PDB file of C-alpha atoms in Angstrom:
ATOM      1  CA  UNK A   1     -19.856 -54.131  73.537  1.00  0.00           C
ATOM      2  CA  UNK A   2     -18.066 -57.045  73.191  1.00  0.00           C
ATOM      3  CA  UNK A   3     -16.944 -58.332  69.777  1.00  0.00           C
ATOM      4  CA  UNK A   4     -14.509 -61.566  71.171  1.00  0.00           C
ATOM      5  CA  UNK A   5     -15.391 -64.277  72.468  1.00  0.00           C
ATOM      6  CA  UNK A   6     -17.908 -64.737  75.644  1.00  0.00           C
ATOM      7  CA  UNK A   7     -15.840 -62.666  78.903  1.00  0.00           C
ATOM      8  CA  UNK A   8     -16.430 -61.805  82.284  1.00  0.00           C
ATOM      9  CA  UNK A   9     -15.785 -58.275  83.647  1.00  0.00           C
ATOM     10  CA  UNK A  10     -15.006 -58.601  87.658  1.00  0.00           C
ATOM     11  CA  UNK A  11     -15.283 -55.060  89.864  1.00  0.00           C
ATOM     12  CA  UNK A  12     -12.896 -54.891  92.808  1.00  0.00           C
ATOM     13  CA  UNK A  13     -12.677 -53.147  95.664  1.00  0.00           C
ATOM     14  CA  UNK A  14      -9.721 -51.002  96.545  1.00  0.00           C
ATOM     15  CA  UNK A  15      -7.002 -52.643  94.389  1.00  0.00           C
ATOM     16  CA  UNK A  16      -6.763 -54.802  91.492  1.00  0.00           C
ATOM     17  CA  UNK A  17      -6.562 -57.653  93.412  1.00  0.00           C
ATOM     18  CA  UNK A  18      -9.267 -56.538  96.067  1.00  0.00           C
ATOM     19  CA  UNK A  19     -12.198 -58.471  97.087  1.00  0.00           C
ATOM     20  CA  UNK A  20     -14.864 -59.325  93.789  1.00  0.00           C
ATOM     21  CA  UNK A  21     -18.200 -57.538  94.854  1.00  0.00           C
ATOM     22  CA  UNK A  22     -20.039 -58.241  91.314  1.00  0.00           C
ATOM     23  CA  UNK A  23     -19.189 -60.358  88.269  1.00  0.00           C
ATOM     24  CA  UNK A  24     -20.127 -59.627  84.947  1.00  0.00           C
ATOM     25  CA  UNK A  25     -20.749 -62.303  82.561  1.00  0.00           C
ATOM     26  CA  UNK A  26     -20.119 -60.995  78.516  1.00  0.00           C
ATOM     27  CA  UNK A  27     -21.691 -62.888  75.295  1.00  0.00           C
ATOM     28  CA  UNK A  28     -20.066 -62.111  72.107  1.00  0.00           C
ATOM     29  CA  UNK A  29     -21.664 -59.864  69.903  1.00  0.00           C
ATOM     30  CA  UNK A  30     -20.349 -59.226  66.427  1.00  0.00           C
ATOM     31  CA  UNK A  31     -22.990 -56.386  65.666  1.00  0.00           C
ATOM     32  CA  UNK A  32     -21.874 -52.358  65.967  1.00  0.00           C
ATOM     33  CA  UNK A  33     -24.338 -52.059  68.950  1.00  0.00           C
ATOM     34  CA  UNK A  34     -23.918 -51.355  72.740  1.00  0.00           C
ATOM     35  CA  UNK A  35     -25.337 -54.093  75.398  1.00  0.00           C
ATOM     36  CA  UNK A  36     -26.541 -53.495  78.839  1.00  0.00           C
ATOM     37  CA  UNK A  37     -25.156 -56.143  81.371  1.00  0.00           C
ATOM     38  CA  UNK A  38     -26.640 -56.296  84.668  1.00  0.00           C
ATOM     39  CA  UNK A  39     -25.193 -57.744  87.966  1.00  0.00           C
ATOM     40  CA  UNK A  40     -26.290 -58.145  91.628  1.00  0.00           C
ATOM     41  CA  UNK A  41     -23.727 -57.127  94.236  1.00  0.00           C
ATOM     42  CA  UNK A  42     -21.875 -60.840  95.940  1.00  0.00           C
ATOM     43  CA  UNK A  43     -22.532 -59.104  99.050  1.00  0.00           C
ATOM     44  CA  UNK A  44     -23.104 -55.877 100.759  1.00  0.00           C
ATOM     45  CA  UNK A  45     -20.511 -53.232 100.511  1.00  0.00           C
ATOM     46  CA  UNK A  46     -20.334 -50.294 102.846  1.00  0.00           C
ATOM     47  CA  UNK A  47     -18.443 -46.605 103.040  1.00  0.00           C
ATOM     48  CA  UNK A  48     -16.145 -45.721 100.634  1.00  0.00           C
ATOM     49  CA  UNK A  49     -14.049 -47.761  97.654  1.00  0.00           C
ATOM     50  CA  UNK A  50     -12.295 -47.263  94.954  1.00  0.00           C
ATOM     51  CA  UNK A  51     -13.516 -49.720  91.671  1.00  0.00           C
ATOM     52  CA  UNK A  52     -11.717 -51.546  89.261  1.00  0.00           C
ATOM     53  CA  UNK A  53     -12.826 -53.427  86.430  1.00  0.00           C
ATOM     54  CA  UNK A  54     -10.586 -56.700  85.604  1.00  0.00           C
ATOM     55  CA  UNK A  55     -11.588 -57.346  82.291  1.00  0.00           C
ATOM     56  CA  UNK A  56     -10.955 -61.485  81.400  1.00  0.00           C
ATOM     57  CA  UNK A  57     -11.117 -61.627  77.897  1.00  0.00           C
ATOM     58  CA  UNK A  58     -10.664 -59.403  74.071  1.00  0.00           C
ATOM     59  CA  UNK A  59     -12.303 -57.174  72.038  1.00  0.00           C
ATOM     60  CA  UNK A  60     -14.091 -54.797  74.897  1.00  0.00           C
ATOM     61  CA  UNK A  61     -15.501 -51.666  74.485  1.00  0.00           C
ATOM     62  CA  UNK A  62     -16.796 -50.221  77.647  1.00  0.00           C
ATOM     63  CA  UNK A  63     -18.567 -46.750  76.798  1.00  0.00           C
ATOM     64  CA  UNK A  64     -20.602 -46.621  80.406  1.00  0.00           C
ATOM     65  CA  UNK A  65     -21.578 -48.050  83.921  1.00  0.00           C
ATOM     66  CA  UNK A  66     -24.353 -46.770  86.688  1.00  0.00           C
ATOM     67  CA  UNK A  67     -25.302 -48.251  89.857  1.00  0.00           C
ATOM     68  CA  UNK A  68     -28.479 -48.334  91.210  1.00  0.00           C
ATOM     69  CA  UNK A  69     -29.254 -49.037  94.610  1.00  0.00           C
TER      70      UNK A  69
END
């Protein structure tokens, strides 16, 4: 959910400042409900990683995320 302004969510690999494998583009949304955001991969990523989500914006709340392959 997203209740600031339109944001972008980036997932890293391995550190904070790791490679971007997906972008995740966020429209503001002033109503109480959750949103489901999909993104493609950038490119293929193989083995092991740890994530992080850089969020680039306010007003976030992030109750979930799957992957799918």
């Amino acid at each position: 959910r997203n209740v600031g302004a339109d944001a972008q969510v980036q997932v890293r690999i391995d550190t904070p400042n790791g490679k971007a494998v997906a972008l995740v583009k966020l429209t503001a949304d002033s109503s109480d409900d959750f949103v489901e955001y999909k993104a493609d991969l950038l490119e293929e990523v193989t083995g092991e990683h740890n994530l992080f989500f850089i969020f680039d914006g306010e007003g976030f709340e992030f109750g979930s995320w799957q992957f799918h392959k």
